Amino acid sequence: MVDSNWLKSREFFLLLFLFFTALSFRYLNFIIVNLPECPFPNTDEDFYYFIGKFIDKNFFLYSEEVFYFSPIYGFLNGIFSPEILRIINIFLGSTVPVCAYLMGKLIFGNKTVSFIIALSVGFLDIFVVYDTTALKTTSGIFFIFWGFYFYLKAINKNQKFFPVVSGLFLIFSSLIYINFLPVLFSFFVFLIIKDIRKGMLFVIPVIIVLSIVTYRNYTAVRDFILVSGIGGIHFYIGNSPYTQGGYYRVPNIRASAFGHYFDGRKVAEKEMGKKLKPSEVNKYWRDKALSYIISDPDKWLFLELKKLFLVFNNYDIPNNIDKNFIKEKNRLLRFSITFGVLSVFGLSGFLFAIRDKKYLPVHLLFILYTITVLLFFVTDRYRLPLVLPLIVYTGIFLNSFATVNKQKKLVYILPVFLFSIIVFFPVDAKTVNIEKDRKAYSYQVCSIRKKIQRTEDKIKKSSLYTEEAIIYIKLKGYEQALFLLNQALYLNPENEKAKKLYKFSHKMIFNSF
């Protein structure tokens, strides 16, 4: 039960202030930026919109394939529209500053420092940008922050609730940020060493959820895939002769979520001269990446150093959406905090906290997740889980700086100065005008979908589905087109245009030889 006196306390109203301030800032961004109602074609928002449709209709690109998407967020898209998901994300994102405050209070016992780091999270520009989209990023961050908070409570409290809920939240986060799994495993090991009972309570929901996902993958293709079928291609994207540390488009593979899975399989099968299971496709790309690493280890080590620089640099490498373009539309975001600020103070705090064993769970998260990013590639949203340890280290820095004498303050200022030079070192960055190439297509798609909803005539509906499919074929979105054409033929089996385009789209997805 919640203490009624606490609900009347200043702290409760402080938490409400943090929540509603974050909510207002995100809602203003949502209103000012005014992105089209329908997701931009071939972005991840669009990808998950169609994944939701695939699940709803049990379309074979879902039912006969392993998960090549986040299972949780895919099913959410099957229930809610993109507009509703954006509202849900605004709400979830607004709870993260509240979590940051509670976490800071638990770690430092200093309300002022906790309030500062909570505000930094609430006004972090990249969080605000992603919290107003229909992408999975926000839900992943939500589960990581609250899961870690409950994990800290599990360490310090003797209640069954906390290890179970933390395990559940953190496995959910790992289904969104799959490279969070090593961190999750380290948390289990740490907890079971401290208290076997707590460790077992923590791991039970993890095993249950992972078993469900793995079993579903096995029943779909009779192959063992723990979570996702795109780990191999992502590893190659980050470790090949062409990569520069961020994302790059592999030759003959479309730069989309569908392209990574289906084109990745096509290229692998063509090279091997036979049909491959998902695990074999993953192995093909993994071996290809390892061959490059072994053949030129010096170049690969230099690449890893470059990735390390990019991981903590102030510049957010765009992925689906460009923060700087959004900032041009919403001038309020110019008063927000950037990732680089957290990097400078967080890395400085890390230096002073690294030997303190009480921060070991934070160190595990920070070091292991950084390694997983380095093993793949760096983009703005892939590094976002690092915000959590960085704000904790920032809090440690501020807490320590406030208590030391004047002579020792220079010791704290020096790393801030040095990290500022590195973190704010300029990179070759360009603002991507996301409206220029995609907005017109987005409005066309929206117009067609509204016509489909309004009409009852099956022949006309079939024609409209075909019209939308043509837009996606122009953009090489063959999976979306295949689904739309399937709908068109269901309504009108005599639609000859849809038949021809269906065969073409199917060929583009599946023909390897």
mmCIF file of C-alpha atoms in Angstrom, residues 191-201:
data_model
loop_
_atom_site.group_PDB
_atom_site.id
_atom_site.type_symbol
_atom_site.label_atom_id
_atom_site.label_comp_id
_atom_site.label_asym_id
_atom_site.label_seq_id
_atom_site.Cartn_x
_atom_site.Cartn_y
_atom_site.Cartn_z
ATOM 1 C CA LEU A 191 22.601 -11.288 -7.928
ATOM 2 C CA ILE A 192 22.883 -15.056 -7.504
ATOM 3 C CA ILE A 193 26.364 -14.649 -5.956
ATOM 4 C CA LYS A 194 24.911 -12.219 -3.427
ATOM 5 C CA ASP A 195 21.706 -14.180 -2.751
ATOM 6 C CA ILE A 196 20.757 -17.452 -4.491
ATOM 7 C CA ARG A 197 17.066 -16.997 -3.720
ATOM 8 C CA LYS A 198 16.961 -13.529 -5.261
ATOM 9 C CA GLY A 199 18.938 -14.723 -8.270
ATOM 10 C CA MET A 200 16.467 -17.535 -8.929
ATOM 11 C CA LEU A 201 13.481 -15.200 -8.588
#
